[in-house]
């Protein structure tokens, strides 16, 4: 069942959360352990992030170093399959342009189709760490909208080279895309960013998940502006619980979001990370309650390293 039908059928407030594939070399048991903490609260779906390869230095037998390209977190498709199989709820793998050629994406779509995973989140993906702007790999996509076109073509039964599939699957992919209440950092302005978002929706995205934000007013303004230009699909707010003091400066830098004065001051006054975690949890509860009381039906939690906080929040609210 696709995500939006599932959300529409659900009575009462709903939530979802995202997990990262384990670091290369680690097993999947810790990931299941974290999911187990949240599963009893009936999440609607679980997202699995995707990570491009990065250039790293490795030592060689002769004591020198060589620079190689390595994915530290492979396995998005496999983790999605494992989660869907184990928990029986939809897994939503992130499919990204960054670091992947169109051909590799086509192979991933074939795998996903065989596995019965039909809900996707389509994204451009982060730029490589060693580059100062996003550069697609050879034969890769530059924007999420191009990825949508590839998935649409696959849904219609065509491969990249235009050949028709022998058997066209009945189970089509449905997908969501990302939106930015505080603007994507590369967009020249909000109007242009929203025009690109509208294009993604017009191409077939059935919902939008937002980047994290800490001031709900920014989300409400974003929704109003989307509606004003004819974006009518559900917009699911993404909420991140703060878990340490460092995030006061790290989150604005990495995600290009502001922290409201009240939250920033409270975090600044914390003596240690335990205090900061408590403040983060209270803020998350406050944000979630406010969103739900303003008609939001479903919340998406960025739960990286914050499973316990998310558990406390959902056990209190959902
Ligand atoms: P796009 O929609 O392609 O937009 C990127 C920029 O280009 C924007 O500034 C936009 O305005 C502009 N633009 C869009 N279309 C066009 C066009 N046709 N012509 C010119 N300009 C255009 N990153 C990962 O690497 N892995 C993940 O798993 C991951 N998960 C995420 C989940 C969520 C919910 C969110 C909000 C972000 C996630 N990210 C992830 C980060 C995301 O990939 C980055 O923010 C990336 O820089 C932008 O992705 P996008 O899909 O929004 O890009």
Coordinates of C-alpha atoms in Angstrom, one line a residue, residues 11-284:
X11 CA -7.2 7.1 12.4
X12 CA -5.5 9.7 14.7
X13 CA -2.0 11.2 14.5
X14 CA 0.6 9.1 12.7
X15 CA 4.4 9.1 12.7
X16 CA 7.3 7.7 10.7
X17 CA 11.1 7.8 11.2
X18 CA 14.3 7.3 9.3
X19 CA 17.2 5.0 9.9
X20 CA 20.7 4.9 8.3
X21 CA 22.1 1.7 6.9
X22 CA 24.8 0.3 9.2
X23 CA 28.4 1.3 8.6
X24 CA 30.3 -1.1 6.3
X25 CA 31.4 -4.0 8.4
X26 CA 28.8 -3.7 11.1
X27 CA 25.8 -6.0 11.4
X28 CA 22.1 -5.1 11.2
X29 CA 21.2 -6.1 14.8
X30 CA 21.8 -2.7 16.3
X31 CA 19.5 -1.2 13.7
X32 CA 16.8 -3.7 14.6
X33 CA 17.3 -3.0 18.2
X34 CA 16.6 0.7 17.6
X35 CA 13.6 0.0 15.5
X36 CA 12.3 -2.4 18.2
X37 CA 12.1 0.5 20.6
X38 CA 9.6 2.4 18.3
X39 CA 7.7 -0.4 16.6
X40 CA 5.1 -0.9 19.4
X41 CA 3.9 2.7 18.7
X42 CA 2.8 1.7 15.2
X43 CA 4.9 3.8 12.9
X44 CA 3.3 4.2 9.4
X45 CA 6.6 3.5 7.5
X46 CA 10.3 3.6 8.0
X47 CA 12.7 5.5 5.7
X48 CA 16.2 4.2 4.9
X49 CA 18.7 6.9 3.9
X50 CA 21.2 6.5 1.1
X51 CA 24.8 7.5 1.0
X52 CA 27.2 8.1 -1.9
X53 CA 30.7 6.9 -1.9
X54 CA 33.4 9.4 -0.8
X55 CA 37.1 9.6 -1.5
X56 CA 39.2 8.2 1.4
X57 CA 42.8 7.5 2.0
X58 CA 43.8 3.9 2.8
X59 CA 47.2 2.6 3.8
X60 CA 49.0 0.2 1.4
X61 CA 51.3 -2.7 2.2
X62 CA 54.4 -0.6 1.3
X63 CA 53.5 1.9 4.0
X64 CA 52.1 4.5 1.6
X65 CA 48.6 5.8 1.2
X66 CA 46.3 5.6 -1.7
X67 CA 43.1 7.5 -2.4
X68 CA 40.1 5.3 -3.1
X69 CA 36.3 5.8 -3.5
X70 CA 34.4 4.0 -0.8
X71 CA 30.8 3.8 0.4
X72 CA 30.8 3.8 4.2
X73 CA 27.1 2.9 4.4
X74 CA 26.1 0.6 1.6
X75 CA 23.0 -1.5 1.7
X76 CA 20.0 0.8 1.5
X77 CA 17.9 -1.5 -0.7
X78 CA 18.9 -4.6 1.3
X79 CA 18.1 -2.9 4.6
X80 CA 14.7 -1.8 3.2
X81 CA 13.9 -5.3 2.3
X82 CA 15.0 -6.7 5.7
X83 CA 12.8 -4.1 7.5
X84 CA 9.8 -4.7 5.3
X85 CA 10.1 -8.4 5.7
X86 CA 10.7 -8.4 9.5
X87 CA 8.2 -5.8 10.6
X88 CA 5.6 -6.0 7.8
X89 CA 5.3 -2.2 7.4
X90 CA 6.3 -0.2 4.4
X91 CA 10.0 0.6 4.1
X92 CA 10.9 3.7 2.1
X93 CA 14.4 3.6 0.7
X94 CA 15.9 6.9 -0.4
X95 CA 17.1 6.8 -4.0
X96 CA 19.6 9.5 -4.8
X97 CA 21.3 11.0 -7.9
X98 CA 24.5 11.7 -6.0
X99 CA 27.2 9.2 -6.8
X100 CA 25.0 6.9 -8.9
X101 CA 24.7 6.6 -12.6
X102 CA 21.3 6.2 -14.3
X103 CA 22.2 2.6 -15.1
X104 CA 23.0 1.8 -11.4
X105 CA 19.7 3.4 -10.5
X106 CA 17.9 1.2 -13.1
X107 CA 19.4 -1.9 -11.5
X108 CA 18.3 -0.7 -8.1
X109 CA 14.7 -0.2 -9.4
X110 CA 14.8 -3.8 -10.8
X111 CA 15.9 -5.1 -7.4
X112 CA 13.2 -3.1 -5.6
X113 CA 10.5 -4.3 -7.9
X114 CA 11.5 -7.9 -7.3
X115 CA 11.5 -7.2 -3.5
X116 CA 8.0 -5.7 -3.5
X117 CA 9.3 -2.3 -2.3
X118 CA 7.3 0.3 -4.1
X119 CA 7.5 3.4 -1.9
X120 CA 10.5 5.6 -2.6
X121 CA 11.8 9.0 -1.6
X122 CA 13.6 10.5 -4.6
X123 CA 16.4 13.0 -3.8
X124 CA 19.3 14.6 -5.5
X125 CA 21.5 13.6 -2.5
X126 CA 24.3 15.5 -0.8
X127 CA 27.4 16.6 -2.8
X128 CA 30.6 14.7 -2.3
X129 CA 32.6 16.0 0.7
X130 CA 35.7 16.8 -1.5
X131 CA 33.6 19.0 -3.9
X132 CA 32.3 22.5 -3.2
X133 CA 29.2 22.0 -5.4
X134 CA 27.1 19.1 -6.5
X135 CA 28.6 17.3 -9.5
X136 CA 26.7 14.3 -11.0
X137 CA 28.8 11.2 -11.8
X138 CA 29.2 10.4 -15.5
X139 CA 25.8 9.4 -16.9
X140 CA 24.1 10.5 -13.6
X141 CA 21.3 12.9 -12.9
X142 CA 21.7 16.5 -11.8
X143 CA 18.4 17.0 -10.0
X144 CA 15.8 14.9 -8.3
X145 CA 13.2 15.8 -11.0
X146 CA 15.4 13.8 -13.5
X147 CA 15.3 10.8 -11.2
X148 CA 11.5 11.1 -11.1
X149 CA 11.5 11.0 -14.9
X150 CA 13.5 7.8 -14.8
X151 CA 11.1 6.2 -12.3
X152 CA 8.1 7.3 -14.3
X153 CA 9.6 5.8 -17.4
X154 CA 10.3 2.5 -15.5
X155 CA 6.6 2.6 -14.3
X156 CA 5.5 2.8 -17.9
X157 CA 7.5 -0.3 -18.7
X158 CA 10.5 1.2 -20.4
X159 CA 14.2 0.9 -19.7
X160 CA 16.7 3.8 -20.0
X161 CA 17.6 2.8 -23.6
X162 CA 14.0 2.9 -24.6
X163 CA 13.5 -0.8 -24.8
X164 CA 10.2 -2.1 -23.5
X165 CA 10.1 -4.6 -20.6
X166 CA 8.8 -8.1 -21.5
X167 CA 6.6 -8.1 -18.5
X168 CA 5.3 -4.8 -17.1
X169 CA 4.8 -5.0 -13.3
X170 CA 1.4 -4.2 -11.8
X171 CA 3.0 -2.7 -8.7
X172 CA 4.2 0.7 -9.8
X173 CA 6.6 2.9 -7.7
X174 CA 5.1 5.8 -5.9
X175 CA 7.3 8.4 -4.4
X176 CA 7.8 11.5 -2.3
X177 CA 10.3 14.3 -2.6
X178 CA 12.0 16.8 -0.3
X179 CA 11.0 20.3 0.5
X180 CA 12.7 23.1 2.5
X181 CA 10.7 25.4 4.8
X182 CA 13.8 27.6 5.1
X183 CA 14.8 27.2 1.4
X184 CA 17.4 24.8 0.0
X185 CA 20.8 26.4 0.5
X186 CA 21.7 26.5 -3.2
X187 CA 18.4 28.1 -4.4
X188 CA 18.8 31.8 -5.2
X189 CA 15.5 32.5 -3.4
X190 CA 12.4 30.9 -2.0
X191 CA 10.2 31.6 -5.1
X192 CA 12.7 29.8 -7.3
X193 CA 13.1 26.9 -4.9
X194 CA 9.3 26.5 -4.7
X195 CA 9.0 26.6 -8.5
X196 CA 11.4 23.6 -8.6
X197 CA 9.4 21.9 -5.9
X198 CA 6.2 22.4 -7.8
X199 CA 7.9 20.9 -10.9
X200 CA 8.7 17.8 -8.8
X201 CA 5.1 17.5 -7.7
X202 CA 3.8 18.0 -11.2
X203 CA 6.0 15.2 -12.4
X204 CA 4.3 12.8 -10.0
X205 CA 5.5 13.1 -6.4
X206 CA 2.6 12.2 -4.2
X207 CA 3.9 13.9 -1.1
X208 CA 6.6 16.2 0.3
X209 CA 8.7 15.5 3.4
X210 CA 10.4 18.6 4.8
X211 CA 13.9 19.3 5.9
X212 CA 14.0 19.7 9.7
X213 CA 12.9 23.0 11.2
X214 CA 12.7 24.2 14.8
X215 CA 10.2 27.0 14.4
X216 CA 6.7 25.7 13.4
X217 CA 5.8 29.1 12.0
X218 CA 8.3 28.5 9.2
X219 CA 6.5 25.3 8.3
X220 CA 3.1 26.9 8.3
X221 CA 4.4 29.7 6.1
X222 CA 6.0 27.1 3.8
X223 CA 2.7 25.2 3.5
X224 CA 0.8 28.4 2.7
X225 CA 3.3 29.4 0.0
X226 CA 3.1 25.9 -1.5
X227 CA -0.7 26.0 -1.6
X228 CA -0.6 29.4 -3.1
X229 CA 1.3 28.1 -6.2
X230 CA -0.8 25.0 -6.6
X231 CA 1.2 22.4 -4.7
X232 CA -1.7 20.4 -3.2
X233 CA -0.1 17.1 -2.1
X234 CA 0.4 16.3 1.6
X235 CA 3.4 18.0 3.2
X236 CA 4.9 15.9 6.0
X237 CA 6.9 17.9 8.5
X238 CA 10.4 16.5 9.4
X239 CA 11.3 17.0 13.1
X240 CA 14.7 16.4 14.6
X241 CA 15.1 16.1 18.4
X242 CA 18.2 17.9 19.6
X243 CA 20.4 15.6 21.7
X244 CA 23.5 17.5 22.5
X245 CA 24.9 21.0 22.9
X246 CA 27.1 20.9 19.8
X247 CA 24.0 20.8 17.6
X248 CA 23.4 24.4 18.5
X249 CA 26.0 25.3 15.9
X250 CA 26.3 22.1 13.9
X251 CA 22.7 21.9 12.7
X252 CA 22.5 25.5 11.3
X253 CA 25.9 24.9 9.5
X254 CA 25.1 21.5 8.0
X255 CA 21.3 21.8 7.3
X256 CA 21.0 25.6 6.8
X257 CA 18.2 26.0 9.4
X258 CA 17.8 28.5 12.2
X259 CA 17.2 27.8 15.8
X260 CA 14.7 30.1 17.4
X261 CA 16.1 32.4 20.2
X262 CA 14.2 30.6 23.0
X263 CA 15.6 27.2 22.0
X264 CA 19.1 28.6 21.3
X265 CA 19.2 30.4 24.7
X266 CA 18.0 27.4 26.6
X267 CA 20.7 25.2 24.9
X268 CA 23.3 27.8 25.6
X269 CA 22.5 27.7 29.2
X270 CA 22.8 23.9 29.5
X271 CA 25.6 22.6 31.7
X272 CA 26.0 19.4 29.8
X273 CA 24.6 17.2 27.1
X274 CA 22.1 15.5 29.4
X275 CA 20.5 18.9 30.0
X276 CA 20.6 19.6 26.3
X277 CA 18.9 16.3 25.5
X278 CA 16.2 17.1 28.0
X279 CA 15.6 20.5 26.4
X280 CA 15.7 18.9 22.9
X281 CA 13.0 16.4 24.0
X282 CA 10.8 19.1 25.5
X283 CA 11.1 21.2 22.3
X284 CA 10.3 18.2 20.2

